[in-house]
Amino acid sequence: MFTDLVDLLHTDTVQGHFLAVTEQPPADASFVLCHLINRALRAGGAVRVLALDKPPAHYRHLCAKCGADVRQAEAAGALTFVDGAQLTARALRSDSGALTAGGPLPVRAVFDQLTGSADRSASLLVLDDLSALAALGCRPADLLLLVHNLQRWCRRRDAALATLTSRDADDRTLCQLAAAVAGSADLAVTVRGLSSGHCAEVTGELELRRPGEAALLRQFKAEDRNVRVFAAGTSRAVL
Amino acid sequence: MQEDQYGDYAHLVLSYFMSEAVCNRHRLLAASLDADPSKMILELPSPADGEVTAVRPPAGAADQRMTIAWRYQGLPQQPAPAAGRFGQHYDLSRYIEKSAIDAMDISLWPEDEPPGADHAAASDRLDSLLAACDRLASGAEPDTAPTVRRLAVRSLGSPLWSAPPELVVRACHLLRALLRVTGAVAMVTVPTHLWTDEALVARLRRCADISIGLESFQGTPAAQSPAFSEYHGLVHVHRLSARNVLAARYPRHPDLAFKVRRKKFSVETLHLPPELSETASRSQEDDSAPARKARPAAGCQAARPGAPLDF
């Protein structure tokens, strides 16, 4: 578990909360999701992850790196992965069994996979990621409706929801989608690289925004098994 | 891979990818609508340190008993060149022998009709390509040991496809979903300079695990610039895989350039050439003019150099 992130996100993995994570390429925000999964598992909750952009193996590997017993959690039904690749390949096959690029991915299938057929009620749903769904032909309005329905489903069951959206400055639709999702969240986390370029001691910036509060800006350094978070200007390169 | 303006260099990199498949005896799919795939596979660069043979070298050949130089029997053996070794140096001036190509399990797409003769809808073409990829990636292995399957798609979404970019992006996502559940790897070159919507280019980059763009100097003022005289173009690394790590490791120097010599294509860190002109970089006149102009007048000195009042 990333101890520095615990202090920042400690109040936001409680039941009923919605956490919107946004990443700006080339930064990668899957470590925030891994942190949330680990925390939920340690608290004894059940987690259900739709791994669309990154494969389930990525999350298994990172969660195991951070100290979670992934194999046991999966065997006990506490951690369930929905492989987005298989979901896509299944949903977009024609009657003859061939893959077809002609139609969009049905959003309903995503909702059913995330919420349905769970052995036990999940305490955390993770959706990675909305921009991949948009690239697969889902309309932004449908995606917002999906997030809204997932949020309602989670509130009713006292579960937390975390979504990941990639936001590229060139893609205005995704920027609007990310802003809309972040606007309805209890905590919006933005992960981005350094605008000044490469630095050996700083991987990027974290921006945390809660409704009605000023944004909190931190820098982070991704190491092999840990993520160090510190105030801007206090990295090892400076001090 | 985002193609350069004329696609020459991107196709060259794709031929490296296909050569690697032939050298490692991987199953390969060569697909293109712009070029004849049966000709594409005949123009693959040959390994620089050996020839690819049609016959697989026997595994026990190295264990033969030496009768004369017996004292070298125990020394470690050099791996056989161009036979199952990952990562080779290739010689662009030589092609792999046709007999070696014929002995390989290479699939072509489209199989029979010449490129451009098919008047099917764009989505049907993409579906046909995905079906060919699916057949190769998910197909049962022949009698040999399981190997990586390589899919090489050249100029996906070019005007011959007549496919809207949204459809191409969706097809790439489907291809990635296919690769994730099979033991296959794909390299796709896309002429994104023909796309007008940058948002779709960004989505295309996003759907790949590794996204690289080539920018050629051909036909641009940069080709005449002395700063780029050593190189033929720039390499842009847009996205690197962050699989199983907390953050992707990007190169320390993001400015990369490539150059093509007679025998090889090489990528290097972009360096500006040293200043080697014979004349002094700051001649007396050149130096004095702007500097003295800025210098304020002091005492009995005129502000302008060479003025009659300067004594």
Coordinates of C-alpha atoms in Angstrom, one line a residue:
Chain A
M1 CA 0.0 0.0 0.0
F2 CA 1.2 3.5 -0.8
T3 CA 1.5 5.1 2.6
D4 CA 1.7 8.6 1.2
L5 CA -1.5 8.2 -0.7
V6 CA -3.3 6.9 2.5
D7 CA -3.0 10.4 4.0
L8 CA -4.4 12.0 0.9
L9 CA -7.2 9.7 0.1
H10 CA -8.1 8.4 3.6
T11 CA -11.6 9.6 3.7
D12 CA -12.5 8.8 0.2
T13 CA -12.8 5.1 0.0
V14 CA -15.7 4.9 2.4
Q15 CA -19.1 3.6 1.3
G16 CA -21.1 5.5 -1.1
H17 CA -18.2 7.8 -2.3
F18 CA -17.4 8.3 -6.0
L19 CA -13.8 8.9 -6.9
A20 CA -13.1 10.1 -10.5
V21 CA -9.5 9.6 -11.6
T22 CA -8.3 11.4 -14.7
E23 CA -5.0 10.9 -16.3
Q24 CA -3.3 13.1 -18.9
P25 CA -1.0 11.3 -21.3
P26 CA 1.7 10.2 -21.0
A27 CA 1.1 9.9 -17.3
D28 CA -0.4 6.7 -16.0
A29 CA -2.9 6.7 -13.1
S30 CA -3.5 3.0 -12.6
F31 CA -1.5 3.1 -9.4
V32 CA -4.3 5.1 -7.8
L33 CA -6.7 2.4 -8.7
C34 CA -4.4 -0.2 -7.3
H35 CA -4.1 1.7 -4.1
L36 CA -7.9 1.8 -3.8
I37 CA -8.2 -1.9 -4.5
N38 CA -5.6 -2.7 -1.8
R39 CA -7.3 -0.6 0.8
A40 CA -10.7 -2.1 0.1
L41 CA -9.2 -5.6 0.4
R42 CA -7.5 -4.8 3.6
A43 CA -10.7 -3.5 5.0
G44 CA -12.3 -6.8 4.2
G45 CA -14.5 -5.6 1.4
A46 CA -15.1 -7.1 -2.0
V47 CA -13.8 -5.4 -5.1
R48 CA -15.0 -5.8 -8.7
V49 CA -12.8 -4.4 -11.5
L50 CA -13.5 -3.9 -15.1
A51 CA -10.0 -4.0 -16.7
L52 CA -10.4 -2.6 -20.2
D53 CA -7.4 -0.4 -20.8
K54 CA -5.0 -2.4 -18.7
P55 CA -5.4 -6.2 -18.5
P56 CA -6.3 -7.9 -15.2
A57 CA -2.7 -9.3 -15.1
H58 CA -1.5 -5.7 -14.7
Y59 CA -3.6 -5.1 -11.6
R60 CA -2.8 -8.5 -10.2
H61 CA 0.9 -7.8 -10.5
L62 CA 0.7 -4.3 -9.0
C63 CA -1.6 -5.2 -6.2
A64 CA 0.7 -8.2 -5.3
K65 CA 3.7 -5.8 -5.4
C66 CA 1.9 -3.6 -2.9
G67 CA 1.4 -6.4 -0.5
A68 CA -2.1 -7.7 -1.2
D69 CA -2.6 -11.5 -1.4
V70 CA -4.3 -11.4 -4.8
R71 CA -4.6 -15.1 -5.3
Q72 CA -6.3 -15.7 -2.0
A73 CA -8.6 -12.7 -2.5
E74 CA -9.6 -14.0 -5.9
A75 CA -10.2 -17.5 -4.5
A76 CA -12.3 -16.2 -1.7
G77 CA -14.3 -14.1 -4.2
A78 CA -13.2 -10.8 -2.6
L79 CA -11.6 -9.7 -5.8
T80 CA -13.2 -10.2 -9.2
F81 CA -11.8 -9.0 -12.5
V82 CA -13.9 -8.5 -15.6
D83 CA -11.6 -8.8 -18.6
G84 CA -12.5 -5.9 -20.9
A85 CA -10.8 -7.6 -23.8
Q86 CA -13.0 -10.6 -23.5
L87 CA -16.1 -8.5 -22.9
T88 CA -15.3 -6.5 -26.0
A89 CA -14.6 -9.6 -28.1
R90 CA -17.8 -11.2 -26.9
A91 CA -20.0 -8.2 -27.4
L92 CA -18.8 -7.3 -30.8
R93 CA -19.0 -10.6 -32.5
S94 CA -21.6 -11.1 -35.2
D95 CA -23.9 -14.0 -35.3
S96 CA -21.4 -15.9 -37.5
G97 CA -18.8 -15.5 -34.8
A98 CA -16.6 -13.0 -36.6
L99 CA -15.5 -9.7 -35.0
T100 CA -17.2 -6.7 -36.4
A101 CA -16.1 -3.1 -36.1
G102 CA -19.4 -1.8 -37.5
G103 CA -21.3 -1.4 -34.2
P104 CA -20.6 0.3 -30.9
L105 CA -20.0 -1.6 -27.7
P106 CA -23.3 -1.8 -25.8
V107 CA -23.1 0.2 -22.6
R108 CA -25.7 -2.0 -20.9
A109 CA -23.3 -5.0 -21.2
V110 CA -20.7 -3.0 -19.2
F111 CA -23.2 -2.2 -16.5
D112 CA -24.4 -5.8 -16.2
Q113 CA -20.8 -7.1 -16.1
L114 CA -19.8 -4.7 -13.3
T115 CA -22.9 -5.1 -11.1
G116 CA -24.3 -8.4 -11.9
S117 CA -23.5 -12.0 -11.1
A118 CA -21.3 -11.2 -8.1
D119 CA -21.1 -13.8 -5.4
R120 CA -21.1 -11.2 -2.7
S121 CA -22.0 -7.6 -2.7
A122 CA -19.1 -5.5 -3.8
S123 CA -17.8 -2.7 -1.6
L124 CA -15.8 -1.1 -4.4
L125 CA -16.4 -1.0 -8.2
V126 CA -13.5 0.0 -10.4
L127 CA -14.0 1.0 -14.1
D128 CA -10.9 1.3 -16.2
D129 CA -11.5 3.2 -18.4
L130 CA -14.2 5.4 -19.9
S131 CA -12.1 6.7 -22.7
A132 CA -11.6 3.2 -24.1
L133 CA -15.3 2.8 -24.1
A134 CA -15.7 6.1 -26.0
A135 CA -13.2 4.8 -28.6
L136 CA -15.2 1.7 -28.9
G137 CA -18.1 3.7 -30.1
C138 CA -20.0 4.5 -26.9
R139 CA -21.5 8.0 -27.0
P140 CA -20.5 10.4 -24.2
A141 CA -24.1 10.8 -23.1
D142 CA -24.4 7.1 -22.7
L143 CA -21.2 7.0 -20.7
L144 CA -22.4 9.7 -18.4
L145 CA -25.6 7.7 -17.9
L146 CA -23.5 4.6 -17.2
V147 CA -21.6 6.5 -14.5
H148 CA -24.8 7.9 -13.1
N149 CA -26.4 4.5 -12.9
L150 CA -23.3 2.9 -11.3
Q151 CA -23.2 5.7 -8.8
R152 CA -26.8 5.1 -7.9
W153 CA -26.2 1.4 -7.7
C154 CA -23.3 1.9 -5.3
R155 CA -25.1 4.4 -3.1
R156 CA -28.0 1.9 -2.6
R157 CA -25.5 -0.8 -1.5
D158 CA -23.1 1.4 0.4
A159 CA -20.3 0.7 -2.1
A160 CA -17.7 3.0 -3.5
L161 CA -17.1 3.7 -7.1
A162 CA -13.8 4.6 -8.9
T163 CA -13.6 5.5 -12.6
L164 CA -10.6 6.3 -14.7
T165 CA -10.7 8.6 -17.7
S166 CA -7.9 9.5 -20.0
R167 CA -7.9 13.1 -21.0
D168 CA -5.9 14.2 -24.1
A169 CA -5.8 17.9 -24.8
D170 CA -6.4 17.2 -28.5
D171 CA -9.6 15.3 -27.8
R172 CA -12.3 17.8 -26.8
T173 CA -15.0 15.2 -26.4
L174 CA -12.9 13.3 -23.9
C175 CA -12.0 16.5 -22.1
Q176 CA -15.7 17.3 -21.7
L177 CA -16.5 13.8 -20.6
A178 CA -13.7 13.8 -18.0
A179 CA -14.8 17.2 -16.7
A180 CA -18.4 16.1 -16.4
V181 CA -17.5 12.9 -14.6
A182 CA -15.1 14.8 -12.3
G183 CA -17.8 17.3 -11.6
S184 CA -20.2 14.7 -10.2
A185 CA -17.5 13.0 -8.0
D186 CA -16.8 13.3 -4.3
L187 CA -13.1 13.5 -5.1
A188 CA -11.5 14.1 -8.4
V189 CA -7.9 13.1 -8.8
T190 CA -5.9 14.2 -11.8
V191 CA -2.6 12.6 -12.6
R192 CA -0.3 14.3 -15.1
G193 CA 3.3 14.5 -16.1
L194 CA 5.5 17.4 -15.5
S195 CA 5.0 20.2 -17.9
S196 CA 8.7 21.2 -17.6
G197 CA 9.8 17.8 -19.0
H198 CA 11.7 14.8 -17.7
C199 CA 13.0 14.8 -14.1
A200 CA 14.7 11.8 -12.5
E201 CA 13.2 12.6 -9.1
V202 CA 9.6 13.6 -10.0
T203 CA 7.3 11.5 -12.1
G204 CA 4.4 13.8 -12.2
E205 CA 1.8 15.8 -10.4
L206 CA -1.3 14.8 -8.5
E207 CA -4.2 17.3 -8.2
L208 CA -7.0 16.5 -5.7
R209 CA -10.2 18.4 -5.9
R210 CA -13.2 18.0 -3.5
P211 CA -16.5 19.8 -4.1
G212 CA -16.4 23.2 -2.4
E213 CA -12.7 23.1 -1.6
A214 CA -9.6 24.5 -3.1
A215 CA -7.5 22.1 -5.3
L216 CA -4.6 20.4 -3.6
L217 CA -1.5 20.0 -5.7
R218 CA 1.2 17.4 -4.9
Q219 CA 4.1 15.9 -6.8
F220 CA 4.8 12.2 -6.9
K221 CA 7.6 9.8 -7.7
A222 CA 6.7 6.3 -8.8
E223 CA 9.3 3.8 -7.6
D224 CA 9.5 0.1 -8.0
R225 CA 7.1 -0.8 -5.2
N226 CA 6.0 2.5 -3.8
V227 CA 4.7 6.0 -4.8
R228 CA 6.2 8.9 -2.8
V229 CA 4.0 12.0 -2.6
F230 CA 5.4 15.3 -1.6
A231 CA 4.6 19.0 -1.9
A232 CA 5.8 20.7 -5.0
G233 CA 9.3 21.9 -4.8
T234 CA 10.4 19.5 -2.0
S235 CA 11.7 16.7 -4.2
R236 CA 15.1 15.2 -3.7
A237 CA 16.2 17.1 -6.9
V238 CA 15.5 20.4 -5.1
L239 CA 16.4 19.8 -1.4
Chain B
M1 CA 3.1 3.5 -35.7
Q2 CA 2.1 6.8 -37.2
E3 CA 3.5 6.9 -40.7
D4 CA 5.8 9.6 -42.1
Q5 CA 4.4 11.7 -45.0
Y6 CA 5.3 9.3 -47.7
G7 CA 5.3 6.2 -45.6
D8 CA 8.7 5.0 -46.8
Y9 CA 10.4 4.9 -43.4
A10 CA 7.4 3.4 -41.5
H11 CA 7.2 0.6 -44.1
L12 CA 10.9 0.0 -43.6
V13 CA 10.4 -0.4 -39.8
L14 CA 7.5 -2.7 -40.6
S15 CA 9.7 -4.9 -42.8
Y16 CA 12.2 -5.2 -39.8
F17 CA 9.2 -6.5 -37.8
M18 CA 8.4 -9.0 -40.4
S19 CA 12.1 -10.1 -40.8
E20 CA 12.2 -10.8 -37.1
A21 CA 9.2 -13.1 -37.5
V22 CA 11.0 -15.0 -40.3
C23 CA 14.3 -15.2 -38.4
N24 CA 12.5 -16.5 -35.3
R25 CA 10.2 -18.8 -37.3
H26 CA 7.1 -17.1 -35.9
R27 CA 3.8 -17.4 -37.7
L28 CA 3.2 -14.1 -39.6
L29 CA 0.3 -12.3 -41.3
A30 CA 1.2 -9.6 -43.8
A31 CA -1.8 -7.4 -44.6
S32 CA -2.1 -4.4 -46.8
L33 CA -4.5 -2.9 -49.3
D34 CA -1.9 -0.4 -50.7
A35 CA 0.8 -2.9 -51.6
D36 CA 0.7 -6.5 -52.7
P37 CA 1.4 -8.5 -49.5
S38 CA 3.0 -11.3 -51.6
K39 CA 5.6 -8.8 -52.8
M40 CA 6.0 -7.2 -49.3
I41 CA 7.3 -10.5 -47.9
L42 CA 9.9 -10.8 -50.6
E43 CA 11.5 -7.5 -49.7
L44 CA 12.5 -8.3 -46.1
P45 CA 16.0 -7.3 -45.0
S46 CA 18.3 -10.2 -44.3
P47 CA 20.2 -10.6 -41.0
A48 CA 23.6 -9.0 -41.2
D49 CA 25.4 -11.9 -39.5
G50 CA 24.1 -14.8 -41.5
E51 CA 21.4 -16.2 -43.8
V52 CA 18.0 -17.5 -42.9
T53 CA 17.8 -21.0 -44.2
A54 CA 14.7 -22.9 -45.2
V55 CA 15.7 -25.9 -43.1
R56 CA 15.5 -25.5 -39.3
P57 CA 19.0 -26.3 -37.8
P58 CA 18.9 -29.5 -35.8
A59 CA 19.0 -29.0 -32.0
G60 CA 21.7 -31.6 -31.4
A61 CA 24.1 -30.4 -34.0
A62 CA 26.2 -28.5 -31.4
D63 CA 26.6 -31.6 -29.3
Q64 CA 28.6 -33.6 -31.9
R65 CA 31.8 -35.1 -30.6
M66 CA 34.9 -33.3 -31.7
T67 CA 37.7 -35.5 -32.8
I68 CA 40.5 -33.1 -33.7
A69 CA 39.9 -29.8 -31.7
W70 CA 38.7 -31.8 -28.8
R71 CA 40.0 -29.3 -26.2
Y72 CA 37.4 -26.8 -27.4
Q73 CA 34.6 -29.3 -26.8
G74 CA 33.6 -27.8 -23.4
L75 CA 33.6 -24.1 -24.4
P76 CA 30.2 -22.4 -24.6
Q77 CA 28.8 -22.4 -28.1
Q78 CA 27.9 -19.3 -30.0
P79 CA 24.2 -19.2 -30.8
A80 CA 23.5 -20.0 -34.5
P81 CA 23.0 -16.7 -36.3
A82 CA 19.5 -15.9 -37.6
A83 CA 17.9 -18.9 -36.1
G84 CA 15.7 -18.3 -33.1
R85 CA 17.7 -15.4 -31.6
F86 CA 15.6 -12.4 -30.5
G87 CA 16.9 -9.1 -31.8
Q88 CA 19.1 -9.1 -34.8
H89 CA 21.0 -6.6 -36.9
Y90 CA 19.7 -6.4 -40.4
D91 CA 21.3 -5.5 -43.7
L92 CA 19.0 -3.4 -45.8
S93 CA 21.1 -4.1 -48.9
R94 CA 20.2 -7.8 -49.0
Y95 CA 16.8 -9.6 -48.9
I96 CA 16.0 -12.8 -47.2
E97 CA 16.1 -15.8 -49.7
K98 CA 12.8 -16.7 -51.3
S99 CA 13.3 -20.3 -50.4
A100 CA 13.4 -19.3 -46.7
I101 CA 10.2 -17.2 -47.1
D102 CA 8.4 -20.1 -48.8
A103 CA 9.3 -22.5 -46.0
M104 CA 7.7 -20.2 -43.5
D105 CA 4.1 -20.2 -42.4
I106 CA 3.1 -16.8 -43.7
S107 CA -0.5 -15.7 -44.3
L108 CA -1.4 -12.9 -46.6
W109 CA -4.4 -10.6 -46.6
P110 CA -6.1 -10.0 -49.0
E111 CA -5.5 -13.5 -50.2
D112 CA -6.7 -13.5 -53.8
E113 CA -8.2 -10.3 -55.1
P114 CA -5.7 -7.5 -56.1
P115 CA -5.7 -4.5 -53.8
G116 CA -8.3 -1.9 -54.8
A117 CA -10.5 -4.3 -56.8
D118 CA -12.7 -5.0 -53.8
H119 CA -15.7 -2.7 -53.7
A120 CA -17.0 -3.9 -50.4
A121 CA -18.0 -1.5 -47.7
A122 CA -15.2 -0.2 -45.4
S123 CA -16.5 -2.0 -42.4
D124 CA -16.6 -5.2 -44.3
R125 CA -12.9 -4.8 -45.2
L126 CA -12.0 -4.2 -41.6
D127 CA -14.1 -7.1 -40.5
S128 CA -12.3 -9.3 -43.1
L129 CA -9.0 -8.1 -41.8
L130 CA -10.0 -8.8 -38.2
A131 CA -11.2 -12.2 -39.2
A132 CA -7.8 -13.0 -40.8
C133 CA -6.1 -11.7 -37.6
D134 CA -8.4 -13.9 -35.5
R135 CA -7.7 -16.9 -37.6
L136 CA -4.0 -16.5 -37.2
A137 CA -4.0 -15.5 -33.6
S138 CA -6.5 -18.0 -32.3
G139 CA -5.8 -20.8 -34.8
A140 CA -4.5 -24.1 -33.6
E141 CA -0.8 -24.7 -33.8
P142 CA 0.5 -27.1 -36.3
D143 CA 2.8 -29.9 -35.0
T144 CA 5.6 -27.5 -34.0
A145 CA 6.0 -25.9 -30.5
P146 CA 3.8 -22.9 -29.8
T147 CA 5.3 -19.7 -31.0
V148 CA 4.5 -16.0 -31.1
R149 CA 2.2 -15.0 -33.9
R150 CA 3.0 -11.7 -35.6
L151 CA 0.4 -9.5 -37.4
A152 CA 1.9 -6.8 -39.7
V153 CA -0.7 -4.4 -41.1
R154 CA 0.6 -1.7 -43.5
S155 CA -1.2 1.6 -44.0
L156 CA -4.4 0.8 -42.2
G157 CA -7.0 3.4 -42.9
S158 CA -5.3 4.7 -46.1
P159 CA -7.6 6.2 -48.8
L160 CA -7.9 2.7 -50.4
W161 CA -9.7 1.5 -47.3
S162 CA -12.2 4.4 -47.6
A163 CA -12.9 3.9 -43.9
P164 CA -13.8 6.8 -41.6
P165 CA -11.1 7.2 -38.9
E166 CA -13.6 6.4 -36.1
L167 CA -14.0 2.9 -37.6
V168 CA -10.3 2.5 -37.9
V169 CA -9.9 3.4 -34.2
R170 CA -12.6 0.9 -33.2
A171 CA -11.0 -1.8 -35.3
C172 CA -7.6 -1.2 -33.6
H173 CA -9.4 -1.5 -30.2
L174 CA -10.9 -4.8 -31.3
L175 CA -7.5 -5.9 -32.6
R176 CA -6.0 -5.1 -29.2
A177 CA -8.8 -7.1 -27.5
L178 CA -7.9 -10.0 -29.7
L179 CA -4.2 -9.8 -29.0
R180 CA -4.8 -9.7 -25.3
V181 CA -6.5 -13.1 -25.2
T182 CA -4.1 -14.7 -27.6
G183 CA -0.3 -15.1 -27.9
A184 CA 0.0 -12.6 -30.7
V185 CA 1.6 -9.3 -31.3
A186 CA 0.7 -6.7 -34.0
M187 CA 2.4 -3.8 -35.6
V188 CA 0.1 -1.5 -37.5
T189 CA 1.2 1.5 -39.5
V190 CA -1.4 4.2 -40.0
P191 CA -1.1 7.3 -42.2
T192 CA -2.5 9.7 -39.6
H193 CA -1.2 12.7 -41.5
L194 CA -4.2 12.2 -43.8
W195 CA -6.6 12.5 -40.8
T196 CA -8.0 16.0 -40.1
D197 CA -9.3 15.3 -36.6
E198 CA -6.5 15.3 -34.1
A199 CA -8.9 13.9 -31.4
L200 CA -9.1 10.6 -33.3
V201 CA -5.3 10.5 -33.7
A202 CA -5.1 10.9 -29.9
R203 CA -7.6 8.0 -29.5
L204 CA -5.6 5.9 -31.9
R205 CA -2.4 6.5 -29.9
R206 CA -4.3 5.6 -26.7
C207 CA -5.5 2.3 -28.0
A208 CA -2.0 1.0 -28.6
D209 CA 0.4 -0.3 -26.0
I210 CA 3.3 1.4 -27.7
S211 CA 2.7 4.4 -30.0
I212 CA 5.5 5.9 -32.1
G213 CA 5.4 8.5 -34.9
L214 CA 7.9 9.1 -37.6
E215 CA 8.3 12.6 -39.1
S216 CA 10.3 12.5 -42.3
F217 CA 12.3 15.5 -43.6
Q218 CA 11.5 14.6 -47.2
G219 CA 10.1 17.6 -49.0
T220 CA 10.3 19.9 -46.0
P221 CA 12.6 22.8 -45.3
A222 CA 14.3 20.8 -42.5
A223 CA 15.9 18.6 -45.2
Q224 CA 18.0 21.6 -46.2
S225 CA 18.8 22.7 -42.7
P226 CA 22.4 22.1 -41.6
A227 CA 21.1 21.3 -38.1
F228 CA 19.4 18.1 -39.4
S229 CA 22.0 17.3 -42.1
E230 CA 22.9 14.0 -40.3
Y231 CA 19.4 12.7 -40.1
H232 CA 16.4 11.8 -42.3
G233 CA 13.7 12.5 -39.8
L234 CA 12.4 12.6 -36.2
V235 CA 11.0 9.8 -34.0
H236 CA 8.2 10.8 -31.6
V237 CA 7.6 8.4 -28.7
H238 CA 3.9 9.1 -27.9
R239 CA 3.2 6.2 -25.6
L240 CA 5.1 3.5 -23.9
S241 CA 3.6 0.5 -22.2
A242 CA 3.2 0.8 -18.4
R243 CA 2.3 -2.9 -18.1
N244 CA 3.2 -4.3 -14.7
V245 CA 5.0 -1.2 -13.6
L246 CA 3.8 1.9 -11.7
A247 CA 4.9 4.3 -14.4
A248 CA 6.2 3.8 -17.9
R249 CA 9.9 4.6 -18.4
Y250 CA 10.3 7.1 -21.1
P251 CA 13.6 7.9 -22.6
R252 CA 15.6 10.5 -20.7
H253 CA 16.1 12.5 -23.9
P254 CA 12.8 12.7 -25.8
D255 CA 14.4 14.2 -28.9
L256 CA 15.2 11.2 -31.1
A257 CA 16.0 11.2 -34.8
F258 CA 16.5 8.5 -37.3
K259 CA 18.8 8.0 -40.3
V260 CA 18.9 5.4 -43.0
R261 CA 22.3 4.3 -44.4
R262 CA 22.8 1.8 -47.1
K263 CA 22.6 -1.1 -44.8
K264 CA 20.8 0.0 -41.7
F265 CA 18.1 2.1 -40.2
S266 CA 19.2 3.7 -36.9
V267 CA 17.6 5.8 -34.2
E268 CA 19.8 8.1 -32.2
T269 CA 19.5 11.0 -29.8
L270 CA 19.1 14.2 -31.7
H271 CA 22.3 16.3 -31.5
L272 CA 22.9 19.5 -33.2
P273 CA 26.1 19.4 -35.2
P274 CA 29.2 21.3 -33.8
E275 CA 30.0 24.7 -35.2
L276 CA 32.9 23.9 -37.6
S277 CA 32.9 27.0 -39.8
E278 CA 36.4 28.3 -40.6
T279 CA 35.6 32.0 -40.1
A280 CA 35.4 33.1 -36.5
S281 CA 31.9 33.0 -35.2
R282 CA 32.1 36.5 -34.0
S283 CA 34.1 38.7 -36.3
Q284 CA 35.5 42.0 -35.2
E285 CA 32.9 44.0 -37.0
D286 CA 30.0 41.8 -36.2
D287 CA 31.0 41.7 -32.6
S288 CA 31.5 45.4 -32.2
A289 CA 28.4 46.6 -34.0
P290 CA 25.6 45.4 -31.7
A291 CA 27.7 45.5 -28.6
R292 CA 28.9 49.0 -29.0
K293 CA 25.6 50.1 -30.0
A294 CA 24.2 49.1 -26.7
R295 CA 27.2 50.4 -24.7
P296 CA 26.5 53.8 -23.2
A297 CA 28.8 56.7 -23.8
A298 CA 31.3 57.4 -21.1
G299 CA 33.5 60.5 -20.6
C300 CA 34.8 61.9 -23.9
Q301 CA 33.7 58.9 -25.9
A302 CA 31.0 59.1 -28.5
A303 CA 28.1 56.7 -28.3
R304 CA 28.6 55.5 -31.9
P305 CA 31.9 53.8 -32.8
G306 CA 34.1 55.6 -35.4
A307 CA 32.4 58.9 -34.8
P308 CA 34.5 62.0 -35.3
L309 CA 34.0 63.1 -31.8
D310 CA 35.6 59.9 -30.4
F311 CA 39.1 61.0 -28.9

